[in-house]
């Protein structure tokens, strides 16, 4: 009997020690939970999309009505005014990203109606041989109807719509200035500010000099882009397969771009200069809209 008491005391001491340790652990967990600041990181993480073209559907926005013209007539030229005189066309390409800068160019948009027909690059080159040419706005490959916000000759022929496509547009104004817009700006407001031509399909990556949050619309596929810098030079850009958002933004980081809009991509992406192919369509695709600079 004399030996059983120490055993009981030891068990009691061990039990008390375990209780104390558990209480300390519980207190630590409670303190951590109560003092942790929870943040919503959805604003900085790119949205995920399973869409093959990588375009993320825009949030629903009330679209202001506007009068739409069925056909805007024969495509006309707009003179872009750059602040400094440089070479007309400059190749600034880096590995995986084709970049051409145009200084003080005259610019023409080929599409003048919602169903303008589709054309091969060779068709446009034959008509405008001494030019820098890039595919631009997206279109329905079955109907040939162009999508997104579309202006030519200062007339609206397709208004904004709440779809996965055409949530942004690159605008060239009558006075030769350029600016990026998204669908939150009514068509009539854009037209009142002098819009003569518009180009768009995907989202806007840079607006008024600010890089916008990555929305996931630039994926591993080929993408075309149009933008302008602080001196109002125009940039035509194609990022190749697997370059993605990070690679594209790194390639243009030192260009001081003020606006950058995603255009049609994949097999539609193609560029030529003075009749020579700079970037060929992967599948020899005819498209509905080109920008021509000379």
CSV table of C-alpha atoms in Angstrom, one decimal, residues 55 109 135-139 146-151 158 160 164-171 181 197-204 224-226 260-265 289-291:
chain,number,residue,atom,x,y,z
A,55,UNK,CA,-11.7,35.8,-72.8
A,109,UNK,CA,-9.9,50.6,-90.5
A,135,UNK,CA,-5.7,42.0,-87.7
A,136,UNK,CA,-7.9,43.7,-85.1
A,137,UNK,CA,-11.5,43.2,-84.1
A,138,UNK,CA,-13.1,39.8,-83.5
A,139,UNK,CA,-15.9,38.3,-85.5
A,146,UNK,CA,-18.0,41.7,-86.3
A,147,UNK,CA,-18.4,42.0,-82.5
A,148,UNK,CA,-17.8,44.6,-79.8
A,149,UNK,CA,-17.8,48.4,-80.0
A,150,UNK,CA,-17.3,49.4,-83.6
A,151,UNK,CA,-16.8,52.9,-85.1
A,158,UNK,CA,-22.0,48.2,-83.3
A,160,UNK,CA,-21.3,47.8,-76.5
A,164,UNK,CA,-17.5,37.8,-73.2
A,165,UNK,CA,-16.1,39.7,-76.1
A,166,UNK,CA,-15.6,43.4,-76.9
A,167,UNK,CA,-15.6,44.8,-73.4
A,168,UNK,CA,-12.9,47.4,-74.4
A,169,UNK,CA,-12.0,49.4,-77.4
A,170,UNK,CA,-9.0,51.4,-78.7
A,171,UNK,CA,-10.3,54.7,-80.2
A,181,UNK,CA,-12.3,52.8,-73.2
A,197,UNK,CA,-12.2,54.5,-85.6
A,198,UNK,CA,-12.4,51.8,-83.0
A,199,UNK,CA,-10.6,48.5,-82.5
A,200,UNK,CA,-11.3,45.8,-79.9
A,201,UNK,CA,-12.2,42.3,-78.9
A,202,UNK,CA,-10.8,41.5,-75.5
A,203,UNK,CA,-10.2,43.6,-72.4
A,204,UNK,CA,-8.1,46.7,-71.7
A,224,UNK,CA,-2.9,40.7,-80.9
A,225,UNK,CA,-2.9,44.1,-79.2
A,226,UNK,CA,-3.0,47.8,-80.1
A,260,UNK,CA,-3.3,48.8,-74.5
A,261,UNK,CA,-6.3,46.8,-75.7
A,262,UNK,CA,-6.5,43.1,-76.5
A,263,UNK,CA,-7.6,42.3,-80.1
A,264,UNK,CA,-8.6,39.1,-81.8
A,265,UNK,CA,-6.1,36.3,-81.4
A,289,UNK,CA,-11.2,43.7,-89.7
A,290,UNK,CA,-7.7,45.0,-90.2
A,291,UNK,CA,-5.8,48.2,-89.2
